[in-house]
Short mmCIF file of C-alpha atoms in Angstrom, two decimals:
data_model
loop_
_atom_site.label_atom_id
_atom_site.label_comp_id
_atom_site.label_asym_id
_atom_site.label_seq_id
_atom_site.Cartn_x
_atom_site.Cartn_y
_atom_site.Cartn_z
CA MET A 34 23.21 77.25 -3.54
CA GLN A 35 26.97 77.50 -3.78
CA ASN A 36 27.34 76.64 -0.07
CA THR A 37 25.00 73.64 -0.56
CA SER A 38 27.07 72.45 -3.49
CA GLY A 39 30.33 72.82 -1.60
CA ILE A 40 29.05 70.88 1.42
CA LEU A 41 27.73 68.18 -0.93
CA ASP A 42 31.11 67.94 -2.69
CA VAL A 43 32.84 67.52 0.74
CA ALA A 44 30.38 64.72 1.52
CA ILE A 45 31.01 63.12 -1.85
CA GLY A 46 34.76 63.21 -1.23
CA LEU A 47 34.39 61.54 2.17
CA VAL A 48 32.08 58.88 0.83
CA PHE A 49 34.42 58.16 -2.05
CA VAL A 50 37.29 57.67 0.37
CA TYR A 51 35.11 55.31 2.49
CA LEU A 52 34.16 53.41 -0.66
CA LEU A 53 37.81 52.89 -1.72
CA LEU A 54 38.75 51.81 1.79
CA SER A 55 35.78 49.42 1.99
CA LEU A 56 36.87 47.77 -1.25
CA ILE A 57 40.38 47.38 0.09
CA CYS A 58 39.07 46.00 3.46
CA SER A 59 36.78 43.54 1.55
CA ALA A 60 39.71 42.37 -0.57
CA LEU A 61 41.91 41.76 2.47
CA THR A 62 39.11 40.12 4.37
CA GLU A 63 38.51 37.77 1.45
CA ALA A 64 42.25 37.02 1.27
CA VAL A 65 42.34 36.20 4.98
CA GLU A 66 39.31 34.00 4.60
CA ASN A 67 40.80 32.09 1.60
CA LEU A 68 44.28 31.70 3.03
CA PHE A 69 43.73 31.13 6.74
CA THR A 70 40.29 30.86 8.32
CA ARG A 71 38.10 29.14 5.65
CA SER A 72 35.17 29.97 7.86
CA ARG A 73 32.43 29.52 5.28
CA GLY A 74 32.94 25.72 5.09
CA LYS A 75 33.32 25.45 8.81
CA LYS A 76 30.14 27.36 9.55
CA LEU A 77 28.32 25.25 7.01
CA CYS A 78 29.52 22.04 8.66
CA GLU A 79 28.49 23.36 12.09
CA GLY A 80 25.02 24.12 10.65
CA LEU A 81 24.65 20.63 9.23
CA TYR A 82 25.74 19.15 12.57
CA GLU A 83 23.00 21.13 14.24
CA LEU A 84 20.52 20.19 11.51
CA PHE A 85 21.26 16.53 12.05
CA GLY A 86 20.54 16.84 15.82
CA GLY A 87 24.01 17.43 17.16
CA ASN A 88 22.73 19.34 20.11
CA THR A 89 20.67 16.42 21.40
CA ASP A 90 22.49 13.32 20.14
CA SER A 91 26.02 14.24 19.34
CA ASN A 92 27.55 10.77 18.58
CA THR A 93 24.74 9.67 16.23
CA SER A 94 24.67 13.06 14.50
CA PHE A 95 28.41 13.12 14.05
CA THR A 96 28.41 9.66 12.47
CA LEU A 97 25.56 10.82 10.14
CA LEU A 98 27.51 13.99 9.36
CA LYS A 99 30.68 12.10 8.36
CA GLU A 100 28.76 9.70 6.15
CA PHE A 101 27.07 12.67 4.49
CA TYR A 102 30.38 14.26 3.57
CA LYS A 103 31.48 10.91 2.05
CA ASN A 104 28.55 10.80 -0.26
CA PRO A 105 29.62 10.86 -3.93
CA LEU A 106 27.57 14.00 -4.55
CA ILE A 107 29.40 15.83 -1.78
CA TYR A 108 32.86 14.21 -1.98
CA GLY A 109 33.65 16.01 -5.23
CA LEU A 110 33.15 19.42 -3.55
CA TYR A 111 36.37 19.38 -1.60
CA HIS A 112 39.98 18.36 -2.16
CA GLY A 113 41.74 15.45 -0.43
CA ASP A 114 40.46 13.41 2.46
CA LEU A 115 38.13 14.99 4.97
CA LYS A 116 39.51 14.56 8.47
CA LEU A 117 36.44 15.46 10.39
CA GLU A 118 36.73 14.62 14.10
CA GLN A 119 34.87 15.10 17.28
CA GLN A 120 36.42 17.17 20.00
CA PRO A 121 37.22 14.97 22.99
CA GLN A 122 35.10 15.65 26.04
CA GLN A 123 37.08 16.53 29.08
CA ALA A 124 36.60 14.49 32.16
CA GLY A 125 34.31 15.96 34.81
CA THR A 126 32.69 18.48 32.49
CA GLU A 127 29.09 18.60 31.19
CA ALA A 128 28.41 18.17 27.56
CA SER A 129 28.24 21.49 25.69
CA HIS A 130 25.41 22.40 23.36
CA THR A 131 27.56 24.62 21.17
CA SER A 132 28.42 22.70 18.04
CA PRO A 133 31.79 24.37 17.32
CA GLN A 134 33.16 23.11 20.65
CA LYS A 135 32.29 19.52 19.65
CA LEU A 136 33.95 19.41 16.22
CA LEU A 137 37.53 19.62 15.01
CA LEU A 138 37.04 21.10 11.61
CA PRO A 139 39.51 20.87 8.71
CA VAL A 140 40.21 23.66 6.27
CA ASN A 141 39.15 21.76 3.09
CA LEU A 142 35.40 21.74 3.85
CA PRO A 143 33.17 22.80 0.94
CA SER A 144 32.06 26.45 1.39
CA TYR A 145 28.73 25.91 -0.37
CA ILE A 146 26.35 23.07 -1.04
CA ALA A 147 23.32 23.74 -3.21
CA PRO A 148 19.97 22.89 -1.67
CA LYS A 149 19.11 20.47 -4.42
CA THR A 150 22.47 18.69 -4.01
CA PHE A 151 21.97 18.43 -0.25
CA ALA A 152 18.48 16.98 -0.64
CA MET A 153 19.58 14.39 -3.20
CA ALA A 154 22.67 13.38 -1.24
CA PHE A 155 20.87 13.16 2.10
CA VAL A 156 17.85 11.16 0.77
CA SER A 157 20.13 8.86 -1.19
CA GLN A 158 22.13 8.27 1.99
CA ILE A 159 18.92 7.29 3.91
CA LEU A 160 17.57 5.11 1.03
CA ASP A 161 20.89 3.24 0.69
CA ASP A 162 20.36 2.17 -2.96
CA LYS A 163 16.75 1.24 -2.46
CA PRO A 164 13.83 2.40 -4.72
CA PHE A 165 13.52 6.23 -4.90
CA ASP A 166 9.91 6.74 -3.70
CA THR A 167 8.19 8.17 -0.69
CA ALA A 168 6.95 4.80 0.67
CA THR A 169 10.49 3.40 0.74
CA LEU A 170 11.82 6.59 2.21
CA ILE A 171 9.34 6.52 5.08
CA SER A 172 10.18 2.81 5.70
CA GLN A 173 13.91 3.56 5.77
CA ILE A 174 13.46 6.52 8.08
CA ASN A 175 11.49 4.43 10.57
CA ALA A 176 13.85 1.51 10.45
CA SER A 177 17.07 3.50 10.63
CA ASN A 178 19.20 3.37 13.77
CA ASN A 179 21.50 6.13 12.43
CA LEU A 180 18.97 8.93 12.63
CA PRO A 181 18.32 10.90 15.89
CA ALA A 182 14.71 10.80 17.11
CA ASN A 183 14.01 14.47 16.45
CA LEU A 184 15.50 14.21 12.93
CA LYS A 185 13.20 11.24 12.20
CA LYS A 186 10.20 13.28 13.23
CA SER A 187 11.20 16.12 10.93
CA LEU A 188 11.91 13.93 7.92
CA THR A 189 8.63 12.01 8.41
CA LEU A 190 6.77 15.30 8.39
CA PHE A 191 8.42 16.45 5.21
CA VAL A 192 7.62 13.16 3.39
CA ASN A 193 4.06 12.81 4.68
CA THR A 194 3.21 16.36 3.48
CA ALA A 195 4.52 15.57 -0.01
CA ASP A 196 1.31 13.82 -1.16
CA GLY A 197 3.23 10.76 -2.19
CA ASP A 198 5.48 12.66 -4.67
CA ILE A 199 9.17 12.15 -4.06
CA HIS A 200 9.93 15.45 -5.77
CA ASN A 201 7.71 17.32 -3.28
CA ALA A 202 9.51 15.57 -0.50
CA LEU A 203 12.83 16.63 -1.86
CA LYS A 204 11.51 20.20 -2.16
CA ASN A 205 10.47 20.18 1.51
CA ILE A 206 13.98 19.03 2.48
CA GLU A 207 15.54 21.67 0.33
CA ASP A 208 13.44 24.35 2.06
CA TRP A 209 14.51 22.95 5.43
CA TYR A 210 18.17 23.08 4.45
CA SER A 211 17.77 26.62 3.00
CA ALA A 212 16.32 27.85 6.32
CA MET A 213 19.43 26.47 8.04
CA GLY A 214 21.60 28.17 5.47
CA GLU A 215 20.19 31.57 6.46
CA ARG A 216 21.28 30.94 10.06
CA VAL A 217 24.69 29.90 8.87
CA SER A 218 24.98 33.07 6.83
CA GLY A 219 24.32 35.08 10.01
CA TRP A 220 27.04 33.13 11.82
CA TYR A 221 29.50 33.79 9.06
CA LYS A 222 28.62 37.50 8.75
CA LYS A 223 29.30 38.01 12.46
CA HIS A 224 32.67 36.33 12.07
CA ALA A 225 33.48 38.26 8.91
CA GLN A 226 32.46 41.57 10.46
CA LEU A 227 34.91 40.96 13.29
CA ILE A 228 37.79 40.28 10.88
CA ALA A 229 36.74 43.21 8.69
CA PHE A 230 36.76 45.57 11.74
CA ILE A 231 40.23 44.45 12.74
CA ILE A 232 41.51 44.90 9.18
CA ALA A 233 39.74 48.34 8.93
CA VAL A 234 41.37 49.58 12.14
CA ALA A 235 44.73 48.40 10.76
CA ILE A 236 44.24 50.17 7.42
CA VAL A 237 43.02 53.37 9.00
CA VAL A 238 45.83 53.60 11.53
CA ALA A 239 48.63 52.56 9.18
CA GLY A 240 47.42 55.01 6.55
CA ASN A 241 46.53 57.84 9.01
CA ILE A 242 43.13 58.17 7.31
CA ASP A 243 41.41 60.63 9.60
CA THR A 244 37.84 61.66 8.62
CA LEU A 245 38.04 65.02 10.47
CA THR A 246 41.31 66.02 8.83
CA ILE A 247 40.09 64.94 5.38
CA ALA A 248 36.87 66.93 5.82
CA LYS A 249 38.86 70.06 6.81
CA SER A 250 41.10 69.74 3.80
CA LEU A 251 38.16 69.26 1.46
CA MET A 252 36.45 72.35 2.87
CA VAL A 253 39.43 74.69 2.22
CA ASN A 254 41.00 73.13 -0.92
CA ASP A 255 38.74 73.67 -3.90
CA ASN A 256 41.10 71.92 -6.34
CA LEU A 257 41.24 68.81 -4.14
CA ARG A 258 37.49 68.81 -3.74
CA ASP A 259 36.99 69.05 -7.48
CA GLN A 260 39.47 66.21 -8.13
CA MET A 261 37.65 63.99 -5.63
CA VAL A 262 34.34 64.67 -7.25
CA SER A 263 35.70 64.00 -10.65
CA SER A 264 37.26 60.68 -9.52
CA ALA A 265 33.92 59.69 -7.88
CA ASP A 266 32.10 60.52 -11.09
CA GLN A 267 34.42 58.21 -13.11
CA PHE A 268 33.80 55.45 -10.51
CA ILE A 269 29.98 55.78 -10.83
CA LYS A 270 30.17 55.54 -14.59
CA VAL A 271 31.13 51.86 -14.30
CA ASP A 272 27.82 51.02 -12.63
CA LEU A 273 25.96 53.01 -15.28
CA LEU A 274 27.89 51.10 -17.95
CA LYS A 275 26.78 47.80 -16.40
CA THR A 276 23.14 48.92 -16.34
CA LYS A 277 23.30 50.02 -20.00
CA GLN A 278 24.95 46.77 -20.98
CA GLN A 279 22.15 44.79 -19.41
CA ALA A 280 19.57 46.92 -21.27
CA LEU A 281 21.53 46.29 -24.51
CA ASP A 282 21.38 42.54 -23.93
CA GLY A 283 17.65 42.75 -23.49
CA ALA A 284 17.33 44.85 -26.68
CA GLN A 285 19.40 42.34 -28.59
CA SER A 286 17.23 39.52 -27.36
CA SER A 287 14.06 41.35 -28.59
CA ASN A 288 15.88 42.46 -31.79
CA ASN A 289 14.97 46.12 -31.25
CA GLN A 290 17.36 47.81 -33.69
CA GLN A 291 16.53 51.37 -32.64
CA GLN A 292 17.18 50.71 -29.03
CA ILE A 293 20.33 48.71 -29.84
CA THR A 294 21.76 51.66 -31.78
CA GLN A 295 20.89 54.14 -29.02
CA LEU A 296 22.32 52.02 -26.23
CA SER A 297 25.49 51.14 -28.18
CA THR A 298 26.11 54.82 -28.66
CA GLU A 299 25.55 55.60 -25.00
CA ILE A 300 27.84 52.71 -23.92
CA ALA A 301 30.59 53.93 -26.25
CA ALA A 302 30.26 57.43 -24.82
CA ILE A 303 30.49 56.15 -21.21
CA LYS A 304 33.60 54.01 -22.00
CA ALA A 305 35.26 56.99 -23.65
CA ALA A 306 34.64 59.13 -20.58
CA SER A 307 35.80 56.45 -18.15
CA THR A 308 39.45 56.25 -17.20
CA LYS A 309 39.22 52.70 -15.88
CA GLU A 310 36.73 49.92 -16.38
CA ALA A 311 37.86 47.34 -13.79
CA LEU A 312 36.79 48.83 -10.49
CA CYS A 313 36.15 45.59 -8.61
CA GLN A 314 32.75 46.53 -7.21
CA THR A 315 31.85 42.89 -6.68
CA GLN A 316 33.59 40.04 -4.82
CA ALA A 317 33.82 38.16 -8.15
CA ASN A 318 36.90 40.12 -8.95
CA ASP A 319 40.38 38.98 -7.94
CA PRO A 320 41.00 40.30 -4.40
CA GLN A 321 44.69 41.01 -5.16
CA GLN A 322 43.75 42.97 -8.27
CA CYS A 323 41.11 44.89 -6.39
CA TYR A 324 43.49 45.65 -3.55
CA ASN A 325 46.22 46.96 -5.96
CA LEU A 326 43.77 49.10 -7.94
CA GLN A 327 42.25 50.87 -4.90
CA MET A 328 45.71 51.38 -3.35
CA ALA A 329 46.79 53.05 -6.54
CA ARG A 330 43.69 55.26 -6.51
CA LEU A 331 44.44 56.34 -2.89
CA ALA A 332 48.05 57.05 -3.80
CA GLU A 333 46.89 59.27 -6.64
CA LEU A 334 44.48 61.14 -4.36
CA ASN A 335 47.31 61.57 -1.88
CA ARG A 336 49.47 63.02 -4.62
CA LEU A 337 46.66 65.52 -5.31
CA GLY A 338 46.70 66.65 -1.71
CA LEU A 339 44.47 64.24 0.19
CA PRO A 340 45.79 64.39 3.77
CA ILE A 341 46.58 60.69 4.41
CA GLY A 342 49.78 58.97 5.47
CA TRP A 343 52.48 59.46 8.16
CA ARG A 344 55.29 60.52 5.96
CA ASN A 345 55.71 64.06 7.34
CA LEU A 346 56.10 63.85 11.11
CA ASP A 347 56.27 67.65 11.42
CA ASP A 348 52.77 67.89 10.09
CA PRO A 349 50.45 68.67 13.04
CA ARG A 350 47.84 66.23 11.74
CA ASN A 351 50.44 63.41 11.95
CA ASN A 352 52.00 64.35 15.25
CA PRO A 353 49.46 66.03 17.58
CA HIS A 354 51.05 68.16 20.28
CA SER A 355 48.27 68.21 22.89
CA ALA A 356 45.76 65.99 24.58
CA GLU A 357 42.90 67.65 22.67
CA ALA A 358 44.65 67.11 19.34
CA TRP A 359 45.25 63.46 20.15
CA LEU A 360 41.64 63.03 21.16
CA GLU A 361 40.52 64.57 17.84
CA LYS A 362 42.94 62.31 15.93
CA ILE A 363 41.62 59.21 17.69
CA ILE A 364 38.01 60.21 17.03
CA GLY A 365 38.74 60.88 13.35
CA LEU A 366 40.45 57.51 12.90
CA PHE A 367 37.65 55.73 14.72
CA ILE A 368 34.94 57.35 12.53
CA THR A 369 36.79 56.21 9.44
CA ALA A 370 37.13 52.64 10.75
CA ILE A 371 33.45 52.39 11.60
CA ALA A 372 32.50 53.80 8.20
CA VAL A 373 34.72 51.34 6.41
CA CYS A 374 32.98 48.42 8.23
CA LEU A 375 29.64 49.43 6.67
CA GLY A 376 30.88 47.89 3.47
CA ALA A 377 31.39 48.88 -0.14
CA PRO A 378 27.80 48.18 -1.33
CA PHE A 379 26.47 50.65 1.24
CA TRP A 380 28.89 53.39 0.31
CA PHE A 381 28.43 52.84 -3.39
CA ASP A 382 24.71 53.38 -3.02
CA VAL A 383 25.23 56.49 -0.98
CA LEU A 384 27.76 57.82 -3.53
CA ASN A 385 25.34 57.15 -6.41
CA LYS A 386 22.59 59.06 -4.66
CA PHE A 387 24.83 62.00 -3.88
CA MET A 388 26.09 62.22 -7.43
CA ASN A 389 22.47 62.11 -8.78
CA PHE A 390 21.45 64.89 -6.35
CA ARG A 391 24.49 66.88 -7.29
CA SER A 392 23.63 66.69 -11.00
CA THR A 393 20.24 68.32 -10.20
CA ILE A 394 21.61 71.32 -8.26
CA LYS A 395 24.79 72.04 -10.25
CA PRO A 396 22.95 73.49 -13.35
CA GLN A 397 20.91 75.76 -10.95
CA ALA A 398 24.12 77.02 -9.38
CA SER A 399 25.56 77.78 -12.80
CA ASP A 400 22.38 79.71 -13.76
CA ASN A 401 22.61 81.79 -10.59
CA LYS A 402 26.19 82.71 -11.37
CA THR A 403 25.18 83.79 -14.92
CA GLU A 404 22.27 85.82 -13.59
CA ASN A 405 24.43 87.57 -10.94
CA LYS A 406 26.99 88.43 -13.61
CA GLN A 407 24.34 89.98 -15.89
CA GLN A 408 22.93 92.09 -13.09
CA GLN A 409 26.38 93.42 -12.10
CA PRO A 410 26.51 97.31 -12.44
CA ASP A 411 28.58 98.69 -15.29
CA ASN A 412 30.90 100.57 -12.92
CA LEU A 413 31.86 97.28 -11.13
CA LYS A 414 32.78 95.45 -14.33
CA ALA A 415 36.44 94.68 -14.91
CA PRO A 416 38.03 97.30 -17.25
CA THR A 417 38.62 96.30 -20.82
CA PRO A 418 42.34 95.91 -21.65
CA GLY A 419 43.61 98.91 -23.65
CA VAL A 420 40.73 101.22 -22.65
CA GLY A 421 41.65 104.20 -20.48
#
């Protein structure tokens, strides 16, 4: 049981390192996105361009797209003027069916448009201040010269299946837009994963965070292993605190005084046992604050003996002296980079499961130690001080 507990503690230590690095990587990825790429808004615009038929009628769809972004319901979602332009087609080349190659996208595009806002803005654009009903909408769709043929067919289907209720028609258009949003999310995730991998490699190499070296250190250093488990336990308490707080809110809504008292006591105990409350487990936190906090945590673990950093060049783990040692170093760094790319939510879930499992086997390990001590022969017991 002791061997199982030790192996589990090593795994907890590695997962905790991956979790901290994932949070740092997420914060840096978010910062790069906000400061430079602004990919969410661009991918959304590309999705709308495709939705409006840009792959079949680029000129008409582009005009429709520009008018959509000028709609009063959409105009307030971005700052300044929207300089949305079409990429000029090179002479002697065939038209491309990939929307990003056809658009020159600015950085001030709105990163999110709610389905209801999209439906209202798009339908009002088609109706052009005419009565807001399905009959008028069908008439405007059929008479419009600004809608591609395929888009007209889709919109006509959505309206005809609404049973004459404009609200049902809007709901159909919302669902149509939401389906497009799922594709856009897939595009953005691929883009974000590439950025995250580049950042993860940079973090791992710059910090010399080698999974194999860390695992070896945790195996032989009991104090470091205990400190890592303790830090991971403090981290997990924040999620438990969030769950208890949600339960307390529910109890307060139902005015269950007994449950309110019990949960309040548990929350107070968790807060007293927690060293930090702000652990930036969600992207709602400030990326800079999250980055600073996790870097401070890694620095503290390094002070306790976690083998990270390039400060000591005489250390064999920092300066391998053979081809085999360099290969092992590269493999260890690569494993860490791949693990970081799996993301903080994944590693937080794994850490939570490991800590729960550890709590079930630790008491058994303690019982076995007590039992072995009681069964120890008298002649093997340590002598009592002062007794000859």
